[in-house]
Short mmCIF file of C-alpha atoms in Angstrom, two decimals:
data_model
loop_
_atom_site.label_atom_id
_atom_site.label_comp_id
_atom_site.label_asym_id
_atom_site.label_seq_id
_atom_site.Cartn_x
_atom_site.Cartn_y
_atom_site.Cartn_z
CA MET S 1 13.82 -18.42 -0.97
CA GLU S 2 12.54 -14.75 -0.96
CA SER S 3 9.37 -13.27 0.10
CA SER S 4 8.23 -9.70 -0.10
CA ILE S 5 5.61 -7.49 1.75
CA ASP S 6 4.12 -4.64 -0.07
CA ILE S 7 2.80 -1.83 1.83
CA SER S 8 0.95 0.93 -0.13
CA ASN S 9 -1.46 3.68 0.19
CA ALA S 10 -2.55 6.79 -1.71
CA ASN S 11 0.45 8.86 -0.26
CA ASP S 12 3.45 6.58 -0.87
CA TYR S 13 4.66 3.22 -1.62
CA CYS S 14 6.92 0.71 0.21
CA SER S 15 8.30 -2.68 -0.55
CA LEU S 16 10.14 -4.75 1.94
CA THR S 17 12.10 -7.77 0.93
CA MET S 18 13.06 -10.44 3.36
CA SER S 19 15.40 -13.36 2.83
CA PRO S 20 14.47 -15.87 5.67
CA ILE S 21 16.76 -18.72 6.54
CA LEU S 22 14.85 -22.00 5.86
CA GLN S 23 14.65 -23.76 9.34
CA LYS S 24 12.17 -26.13 10.98
CA ARG S 25 9.34 -24.47 12.54
CA ASP S 26 9.91 -26.47 15.85
CA ASP S 27 13.33 -24.97 16.04
CA PRO S 28 13.59 -22.71 19.16
CA LEU S 29 16.57 -20.95 17.82
CA ALA S 30 14.94 -19.94 14.63
CA GLU S 31 15.13 -16.26 13.98
CA LYS S 32 11.84 -14.36 13.38
CA PRO S 33 11.61 -11.91 10.53
CA ARG S 34 12.24 -8.24 11.63
CA VAL S 35 10.76 -5.05 10.07
CA SER S 36 11.60 -1.69 11.37
CA SER S 37 8.74 0.61 12.48
CA GLU S 38 10.12 3.17 10.14
CA ALA S 39 9.78 0.81 7.25
CA LEU S 40 6.02 0.18 8.27
CA LEU S 41 4.86 3.62 9.11
CA GLY S 42 7.25 5.83 6.96
CA ALA S 43 6.43 9.41 7.59
CA ARG S 44 2.91 8.62 8.85
CA LYS S 45 1.93 8.41 12.55
CA GLU S 46 -0.60 5.54 12.05
CA LEU S 47 -1.11 2.44 10.18
CA VAL S 48 -4.29 0.40 9.79
CA ILE S 49 -3.66 -3.50 9.93
CA VAL S 50 -6.48 -5.79 8.96
CA HIS S 51 -6.54 -9.09 10.66
CA ASN S 52 -9.42 -11.65 10.41
CA GLY S 53 -11.79 -8.79 9.07
CA ARG S 54 -11.10 -6.55 12.03
CA GLU S 55 -9.02 -3.33 11.83
CA TYR S 56 -6.20 -2.60 14.25
CA HIS S 57 -4.47 0.77 14.48
CA LEU S 58 -0.74 0.87 15.00
CA ARG S 59 0.13 4.31 16.21
CA LEU S 60 3.33 6.17 17.02
CA THR S 61 2.86 8.37 20.24
CA GLN S 62 4.51 11.71 21.03
CA ASN S 63 7.00 9.74 23.16
CA GLY S 64 8.05 7.60 20.39
CA LYS S 65 6.29 4.51 21.55
CA LEU S 66 4.11 2.17 19.63
CA ILE S 67 0.37 1.39 20.42
CA LEU S 68 -1.70 -1.24 18.74
CA THR S 69 -5.41 -0.73 19.40
CA ALA S 70 -8.71 -2.50 17.90
#
């Protein structure tokens, strides 16, 4: 089973494809999908994530850390 996440904006387009291993949800050893920050942000310093109608900002700091703010 393959799923894909499409992230796009006016400046560029990025498509991520993940092939998760089918496992039971209650399996404590189940691996979580991983996405690199570079794949999410690209050349940008900030990304807006909409969750339950609210905007969150994922920002890359000057020190190379990530900050998520509402």
